[in-house]
mmCIF file of C-alpha atoms in Angstrom:
data_model
loop_
_atom_site.group_PDB
_atom_site.id
_atom_site.type_symbol
_atom_site.label_atom_id
_atom_site.label_comp_id
_atom_site.label_asym_id
_atom_site.label_seq_id
_atom_site.Cartn_x
_atom_site.Cartn_y
_atom_site.Cartn_z
ATOM 1 C CA MET A 33 -33.672 -78.010 138.675
ATOM 2 C CA LYS A 34 -30.085 -78.031 137.401
ATOM 3 C CA TRP A 35 -31.244 -76.418 134.151
ATOM 4 C CA LEU A 36 -32.824 -73.433 135.932
ATOM 5 C CA PRO A 37 -29.589 -71.361 136.350
ATOM 6 C CA VAL A 38 -28.610 -72.063 132.729
ATOM 7 C CA THR A 39 -32.036 -70.970 131.525
ATOM 8 C CA ALA A 40 -31.861 -67.805 133.633
ATOM 9 C CA VAL A 41 -28.490 -66.888 132.116
ATOM 10 C CA LEU A 42 -29.742 -67.490 128.570
ATOM 11 C CA ILE A 43 -32.851 -65.407 129.124
ATOM 12 C CA ALA A 44 -30.967 -62.568 130.839
ATOM 13 C CA GLY A 45 -28.064 -62.699 128.369
ATOM 14 C CA PRO A 46 -29.354 -60.177 125.822
ATOM 15 C CA ALA A 47 -29.937 -57.579 128.524
ATOM 16 C CA PHE A 48 -26.253 -57.656 129.459
ATOM 17 C CA ALA A 49 -25.242 -56.814 125.887
ATOM 18 C CA GLN A 50 -27.277 -53.600 125.938
ATOM 19 C CA SER A 51 -25.421 -50.296 125.645
ATOM 20 C CA ALA A 52 -26.618 -47.472 127.886
ATOM 21 C CA GLU A 53 -24.567 -44.937 125.911
ATOM 22 C CA LEU A 54 -26.153 -45.949 122.590
ATOM 23 C CA GLU A 55 -29.623 -45.959 124.146
ATOM 24 C CA SER A 56 -29.145 -42.524 125.681
ATOM 25 C CA ALA A 57 -27.845 -41.076 122.416
ATOM 26 C CA CYS A 58 -30.758 -42.483 120.422
ATOM 27 C CA THR A 59 -33.421 -41.281 122.865
ATOM 28 C CA SER A 60 -31.758 -37.860 122.733
ATOM 29 C CA VAL A 61 -32.031 -37.892 118.921
ATOM 30 C CA ALA A 62 -35.716 -38.830 119.253
ATOM 31 C CA ARG A 63 -36.434 -36.057 121.781
ATOM 32 C CA ASN A 64 -34.713 -33.537 119.511
ATOM 33 C CA PHE A 65 -36.578 -34.808 116.457
ATOM 34 C CA PHE A 66 -39.955 -34.545 118.200
ATOM 35 C CA MET A 67 -38.892 -31.287 119.909
ATOM 36 C CA THR A 68 -39.862 -32.468 123.380
ATOM 37 C CA ASP A 69 -38.104 -32.731 126.728
ATOM 38 C CA THR A 70 -39.870 -35.965 127.614
ATOM 39 C CA LEU A 71 -40.672 -38.990 125.517
ATOM 40 C CA ASN A 72 -42.477 -42.078 126.774
ATOM 41 C CA VAL A 73 -40.024 -44.866 125.882
ATOM 42 C CA GLY A 74 -41.015 -48.523 126.040
ATOM 43 C CA VAL A 75 -38.916 -51.577 125.218
ATOM 44 C CA VAL A 76 -35.362 -50.720 124.127
ATOM 45 C CA GLN A 77 -32.952 -52.975 122.238
ATOM 46 C CA SER A 78 -29.362 -51.955 121.537
ATOM 47 C CA PHE A 79 -26.810 -53.708 119.371
ATOM 48 C CA PRO A 80 -23.305 -52.405 120.130
ATOM 49 C CA GLU A 81 -21.683 -55.455 118.536
ATOM 50 C CA LEU A 82 -23.193 -54.904 115.057
ATOM 51 C CA LYS A 83 -21.613 -52.860 112.274
ATOM 52 C CA PRO A 84 -22.911 -50.192 112.428
ATOM 53 C CA PRO A 85 -24.008 -50.317 116.081
ATOM 54 C CA GLY A 86 -27.613 -49.354 116.662
ATOM 55 C CA VAL A 87 -30.654 -48.992 118.879
ATOM 56 C CA ARG A 88 -34.352 -49.631 118.403
ATOM 57 C CA PHE A 89 -37.142 -48.724 120.788
ATOM 58 C CA LYS A 90 -40.895 -48.389 121.020
ATOM 59 C CA TYR A 91 -42.191 -44.987 122.024
ATOM 60 C CA SER A 92 -45.230 -42.800 122.452
ATOM 61 C CA GLU A 93 -45.505 -39.039 122.477
ATOM 62 C CA ARG A 94 -48.332 -39.407 125.003
ATOM 63 C CA SER A 95 -47.184 -39.833 128.600
ATOM 64 C CA ASP A 96 -50.114 -42.064 129.594
ATOM 65 C CA THR A 97 -49.486 -44.786 126.979
ATOM 66 C CA LYS A 98 -48.625 -48.189 128.455
ATOM 67 C CA LYS A 99 -45.562 -49.996 127.111
ATOM 68 C CA ALA A 100 -47.705 -52.858 125.793
ATOM 69 C CA GLU A 101 -49.761 -50.366 123.749
ATOM 70 C CA MET A 102 -46.801 -48.654 122.068
ATOM 71 C CA SER A 103 -46.559 -49.410 118.366
ATOM 72 C CA ASP A 104 -44.289 -46.677 116.973
ATOM 73 C CA THR A 105 -40.575 -47.450 116.648
ATOM 74 C CA PHE A 106 -37.479 -45.271 116.512
ATOM 75 C CA ASP A 107 -34.143 -46.622 115.236
ATOM 76 C CA CYS A 108 -30.635 -45.133 115.263
ATOM 77 C CA GLU A 109 -27.343 -46.226 113.731
ATOM 78 C CA PHE A 110 -24.019 -44.783 114.870
ATOM 79 C CA ASP A 111 -20.432 -44.952 113.634
ATOM 80 C CA GLN A 112 -19.140 -46.716 116.759
ATOM 81 C CA PRO A 113 -20.536 -47.791 120.127
ATOM 82 C CA ASN A 114 -18.170 -46.057 122.537
ATOM 83 C CA PRO A 115 -17.556 -43.191 122.318
ATOM 84 C CA ILE A 116 -20.263 -42.294 119.834
ATOM 85 C CA THR A 117 -18.909 -39.683 117.455
ATOM 86 C CA LYS A 118 -21.394 -39.642 114.598
ATOM 87 C CA LEU A 119 -25.028 -40.438 113.844
ATOM 88 C CA LEU A 120 -25.224 -42.387 110.562
ATOM 89 C CA ARG A 121 -28.981 -42.823 110.183
ATOM 90 C CA PHE A 122 -32.234 -42.765 112.109
ATOM 91 C CA CYS A 123 -35.724 -43.987 111.301
ATOM 92 C CA VAL A 124 -39.113 -42.982 112.647
ATOM 93 C CA SER A 125 -41.324 -46.008 112.051
ATOM 94 C CA ARG A 126 -40.757 -46.645 108.314
ATOM 95 C CA THR A 127 -39.360 -43.242 107.362
ATOM 96 C CA CYS A 128 -35.560 -43.028 107.448
ATOM 97 C CA TYR A 129 -33.240 -40.034 107.518
ATOM 98 C CA SER A 130 -29.562 -40.046 106.496
ATOM 99 C CA SER A 131 -26.898 -37.977 104.747
ATOM 100 C CA ASP A 132 -27.349 -39.859 101.461
ATOM 101 C CA GLN A 133 -31.112 -39.323 101.419
ATOM 102 C CA GLU A 134 -32.409 -38.149 98.021
ATOM 103 C CA ASP A 135 -35.327 -36.323 99.648
ATOM 104 C CA GLY A 136 -33.926 -32.895 100.556
ATOM 105 C CA GLU A 137 -36.211 -32.382 103.559
ATOM 106 C CA ARG A 138 -35.282 -35.744 105.104
ATOM 107 C CA ARG A 139 -31.591 -35.058 104.511
ATOM 108 C CA ARG A 140 -32.038 -31.638 106.171
ATOM 109 C CA ARG A 141 -33.714 -33.207 109.254
ATOM 110 C CA PHE A 142 -30.835 -35.682 109.485
ATOM 111 C CA GLU A 143 -28.261 -32.885 109.327
ATOM 112 C CA GLU A 144 -30.172 -31.022 112.048
ATOM 113 C CA MET A 145 -30.008 -34.075 114.344
ATOM 114 C CA GLN A 146 -26.265 -34.460 113.690
ATOM 115 C CA LEU A 147 -25.731 -30.797 114.529
ATOM 116 C CA LEU A 148 -27.763 -31.054 117.749
ATOM 117 C CA MET A 149 -25.715 -34.127 118.790
ATOM 118 C CA GLN A 150 -22.476 -32.192 118.229
ATOM 119 C CA ARG A 151 -23.808 -29.233 120.236
ATOM 120 C CA GLY A 152 -24.737 -31.586 123.073
ATOM 121 C CA LYS A 153 -21.226 -33.043 123.126
ATOM 122 C CA SER A 154 -19.667 -29.568 123.154
ATOM 123 C CA ALA A 155 -21.888 -28.501 126.053
ATOM 124 C CA ARG A 156 -20.793 -31.541 128.135
ATOM 125 C CA LYS A 157 -17.065 -30.819 127.718
#
């Protein structure tokens, strides 16, 4: 029984490292990308301690999808964890969008998401 508290701390440990600010920013990018006010988000993992800090989550555009049935992923990378000032890259499943993207349409979508993030920050000030 002495090992039970240690095990509980080890299992719960990753949850404490999560970053609500990173998660919120990434889900906002996803909602803007899919042009929806609501997005059914499943399991979320954030990594504020990595360089660059990032977030990954499972999602569904359908509101009735159960978390266990979600298979699509959305990833974001940011310049810093707190405060977030710049989106560096985001991926929808296996398709990634960034400023150094050779595909002009993907680069354009990335620039749109950066612009929408900046507008959101300006509106909150």
